[in-house]
Amino acid sequence: QAWQALADSYGFAFDREVNHRLKGVDRRNSLRLILEHAGAEVEAERFDAMLAEKNDIYRERLAAYSPANLFAGVGALFDGLRAAGLKIGLASASRNAPDVVRLLGIADQFDFIADAGAVANAKPAPDIYLEAAKRAKVRPEACLAIEDSKAGAAVKCAGRFSHCSAENTV
């Protein structure tokens, strides 16, 4: 919704296809994709201002988040993972991830959160997954990554992570 609002304010074309391409992509690269789709170019200073503007829009909307926004079944998933004795981590492309999970009431479910600010290279580089494995004190090949986007394909490069994508599951 924040990207849509930003695109609308600048008159850039934005649709479900573009939105889908942004899943799992960091803010900077998401804006690049939007500009590319719109056939637009902006100078570096305007680009940075647009990034800040989008984040301000997002954070305004985020303030209304609560545990009521958590998808059904997530609590049961955490319970099952804990019952199996597994560590749970979050490797997010978003620098807002810690706030999102806090507002959803699930921050205490994670043993660690490796957000985009923790690594030098954003997805599709595998850095975030390697950081998550490191923080969990688990070898990458002993990890299972569950992704919601094609940008998550970086996990395949992060060692021998087991990989499950919501893109190809029902």
GROMACS .gro file of C-alpha atoms in nm:
model
  170
    1GLN     CA    1   0.000   0.000   0.000
    2ALA     CA    2   0.287   0.237   0.076
    3TRP     CA    3   0.450   0.170  -0.261
    4GLN     CA    4   0.112   0.221  -0.430
    5ALA     CA    5   0.066   0.554  -0.251
    6LEU     CA    6   0.416   0.667  -0.351
    7ALA     CA    7   0.370   0.561  -0.713
    8ASP     CA    8   0.033   0.737  -0.727
    9SER     CA    9   0.179   1.058  -0.589
   10TYR     CA   10   0.437   1.065  -0.871
   11GLY     CA   11   0.204   0.939  -1.143
   12PHE     CA   12   0.394   0.611  -1.190
   13ALA     CA   13   0.215   0.301  -1.317
   14PHE     CA   14   0.181   0.047  -1.038
   15ASP     CA   15  -0.019  -0.275  -1.050
   16ARG     CA   16  -0.031  -0.623  -0.896
   17GLU     CA   17   0.246  -0.747  -1.125
   18VAL     CA   18   0.484  -0.474  -1.009
   19ASN     CA   19   0.379  -0.525  -0.648
   20HIS     CA   20   0.444  -0.899  -0.677
   21ARG     CA   21   0.797  -0.832  -0.804
   22LEU     CA   22   0.871  -0.628  -0.488
   23LYS     CA   23   0.811  -0.913  -0.242
   24GLY     CA   24   1.130  -0.993  -0.054
   25VAL     CA   25   1.317  -0.707  -0.223
   26ASP     CA   26   1.478  -0.433  -0.015
   27ARG     CA   27   1.350  -0.076  -0.033
   28ARG     CA   28   1.622   0.061  -0.263
   29ASN     CA   29   1.585  -0.216  -0.520
   30SER     CA   30   1.206  -0.201  -0.497
   31LEU     CA   31   1.212   0.165  -0.596
   32ARG     CA   32   1.447   0.081  -0.883
   33LEU     CA   33   1.195  -0.178  -1.007
   34ILE     CA   34   0.908   0.072  -0.983
   35LEU     CA   35   1.102   0.337  -1.173
   36GLU     CA   36   1.209   0.083  -1.436
   37HIS     CA   37   0.847  -0.029  -1.482
   38ALA     CA   38   0.736   0.334  -1.513
   39GLY     CA   39   1.018   0.415  -1.756
   40ALA     CA   40   1.123   0.692  -1.520
   41GLU     CA   41   1.457   0.816  -1.398
   42VAL     CA   42   1.525   1.040  -1.101
   43GLU     CA   43   1.844   1.199  -0.974
   44ALA     CA   44   2.015   1.045  -0.672
   45GLU     CA   45   1.892   1.309  -0.428
   46ARG     CA   46   1.527   1.266  -0.539
   47PHE     CA   47   1.570   0.887  -0.525
   48ASP     CA   48   1.682   0.902  -0.161
   49ALA     CA   49   1.398   1.142  -0.076
   50MET     CA   50   1.149   0.901  -0.234
   51LEU     CA   51   1.288   0.615  -0.024
   52ALA     CA   52   1.237   0.819   0.291
   53GLU     CA   53   0.890   0.925   0.178
   54LYS     CA   54   0.785   0.566   0.116
   55ASN     CA   55   0.915   0.457   0.455
   56ASP     CA   56   0.725   0.740   0.624
   57ILE     CA   57   0.403   0.627   0.454
   58TYR     CA   58   0.472   0.266   0.554
   59ARG     CA   59   0.550   0.353   0.918
   60GLU     CA   60   0.230   0.557   0.945
   61ARG     CA   61   0.031   0.252   0.835
   62LEU     CA   62   0.241   0.019   1.049
   63ALA     CA   63   0.143   0.210   1.362
   64ALA     CA   64  -0.206   0.059   1.332
   65TYR     CA   65  -0.077  -0.301   1.331
   66SER     CA   66  -0.170  -0.527   1.622
   67PRO     CA   67  -0.191  -0.900   1.697
   68ALA     CA   68  -0.530  -0.889   1.520
   69ASN     CA   69  -0.338  -0.850   1.191
   70LEU     CA   70  -0.154  -1.181   1.235
   71PHE     CA   71  -0.261  -1.441   0.979
   72ALA     CA   72  -0.458  -1.738   1.108
   73GLY     CA   73  -0.241  -2.040   1.176
   74VAL     CA   74   0.080  -1.853   1.254
   75GLY     CA   75   0.048  -1.917   1.629
   76ALA     CA   76  -0.003  -2.288   1.569
   77LEU     CA   77   0.299  -2.293   1.339
   78PHE     CA   78   0.519  -2.141   1.610
   79ASP     CA   79   0.381  -2.387   1.865
   80GLY     CA   80   0.461  -2.680   1.636
   81LEU     CA   81   0.813  -2.559   1.566
   82ARG     CA   82   0.879  -2.508   1.937
   83ALA     CA   83   0.735  -2.853   2.019
   84ALA     CA   84   0.980  -2.999   1.766
   85GLY     CA   85   1.267  -2.823   1.947
   86LEU     CA   86   1.356  -2.603   1.652
   87LYS     CA   87   1.509  -2.257   1.664
   88ILE     CA   88   1.310  -1.991   1.482
   89GLY     CA   89   1.468  -1.700   1.304
   90LEU     CA   90   1.362  -1.427   1.071
   91ALA     CA   91   1.575  -1.320   0.773
   92SER     CA   92   1.394  -1.019   0.634
   93ALA     CA   93   1.473  -0.776   0.354
   94SER     CA   94   1.292  -0.510   0.556
   95ARG     CA   95   1.466  -0.287   0.807
   96ASN     CA   96   1.121  -0.253   0.964
   97ALA     CA   97   1.098  -0.626   1.044
   98PRO     CA   98   1.170  -0.590   1.418
   99ASP     CA   99   0.886  -0.337   1.451
  100VAL     CA  100   0.646  -0.547   1.244
  101VAL     CA  101   0.690  -0.860   1.457
  102ARG     CA  102   0.672  -0.654   1.777
  103LEU     CA  103   0.344  -0.493   1.672
  104LEU     CA  104   0.202  -0.829   1.562
  105GLY     CA  105   0.284  -0.962   1.909
  106ILE     CA  106   0.521  -1.235   1.790
  107ALA     CA  107   0.865  -1.085   1.854
  108ASP     CA  108   0.918  -1.323   2.145
  109GLN     CA  109   0.865  -1.621   1.913
  110PHE     CA  110   1.195  -1.560   1.733
  111ASP     CA  111   1.529  -1.669   1.868
  112PHE     CA  112   1.688  -1.405   1.645
  113ILE     CA  113   1.601  -1.156   1.373
  114ALA     CA  114   1.853  -1.089   1.096
  115ASP     CA  115   1.717  -0.782   0.922
  116ALA     CA  116   1.846  -0.599   0.618
  117GLY     CA  117   2.049  -0.364   0.836
  118ALA     CA  118   2.258  -0.657   0.958
  119VAL     CA  119   2.424  -0.738   0.626
  120ALA     CA  120   2.624  -0.563   0.357
  121ASN     CA  121   2.437  -0.708   0.059
  122ALA     CA  122   2.058  -0.731   0.032
  123LYS     CA  123   1.864  -1.005  -0.143
  124PRO     CA  124   1.912  -1.157  -0.389
  125ALA     CA  125   2.259  -1.194  -0.233
  126PRO     CA  126   2.254  -1.478   0.023
  127ASP     CA  127   2.403  -1.269   0.306
  128ILE     CA  128   2.085  -1.242   0.514
  129TYR     CA  129   2.042  -1.621   0.523
  130LEU     CA  130   2.403  -1.678   0.619
  131GLU     CA  131   2.364  -1.419   0.895
  132ALA     CA  132   2.051  -1.594   1.019
  133ALA     CA  133   2.230  -1.930   1.031
  134LYS     CA  134   2.526  -1.772   1.209
  135ARG     CA  135   2.301  -1.610   1.471
  136ALA     CA  136   2.123  -1.941   1.524
  137LYS     CA  137   2.461  -2.112   1.560
  138VAL     CA  138   2.348  -2.362   1.300
  139ARG     CA  139   2.525  -2.472   0.981
  140PRO     CA  140   2.342  -2.343   0.670
  141GLU     CA  141   2.281  -2.697   0.547
  142ALA     CA  142   2.092  -2.771   0.870
  143CYS     CA  143   1.849  -2.481   0.815
  144LEU     CA  144   1.510  -2.474   0.648
  145ALA     CA  145   1.403  -2.149   0.484
  146ILE     CA  146   1.040  -2.076   0.410
  147GLU     CA  147   0.997  -1.795   0.159
  148ASP     CA  148   0.710  -1.596   0.018
  149SER     CA  149   0.876  -1.463  -0.294
  150LYS     CA  150   1.110  -1.523  -0.584
  151ALA     CA  151   1.358  -1.285  -0.422
  152GLY     CA  152   1.392  -1.558  -0.163
  153ALA     CA  153   1.566  -1.768  -0.425
  154ALA     CA  154   1.884  -1.621  -0.279
  155VAL     CA  155   1.849  -1.881  -0.009
  156LYS     CA  156   1.958  -2.142  -0.264
  157CYS     CA  157   2.293  -1.965  -0.285
  158ALA     CA  158   2.345  -1.944   0.090
  159GLY     CA  159   2.491  -2.286   0.136
  160ARG     CA  160   2.274  -2.587   0.116
  161PHE     CA  161   1.967  -2.448   0.291
  162SER     CA  162   1.657  -2.658   0.251
  163HIS     CA  163   1.410  -2.432   0.075
  164CYS     CA  164   1.034  -2.408   0.064
  165SER     CA  165   0.868  -2.129  -0.130
  166ALA     CA  166   0.511  -2.014  -0.087
  167GLU     CA  167   0.530  -1.942  -0.459
  168ASN     CA  168   0.497  -2.312  -0.533
  169THR     CA  169   0.301  -2.442  -0.236
  170VAL     CA  170  -0.070  -2.445  -0.164
   0.00000   0.00000   0.00000
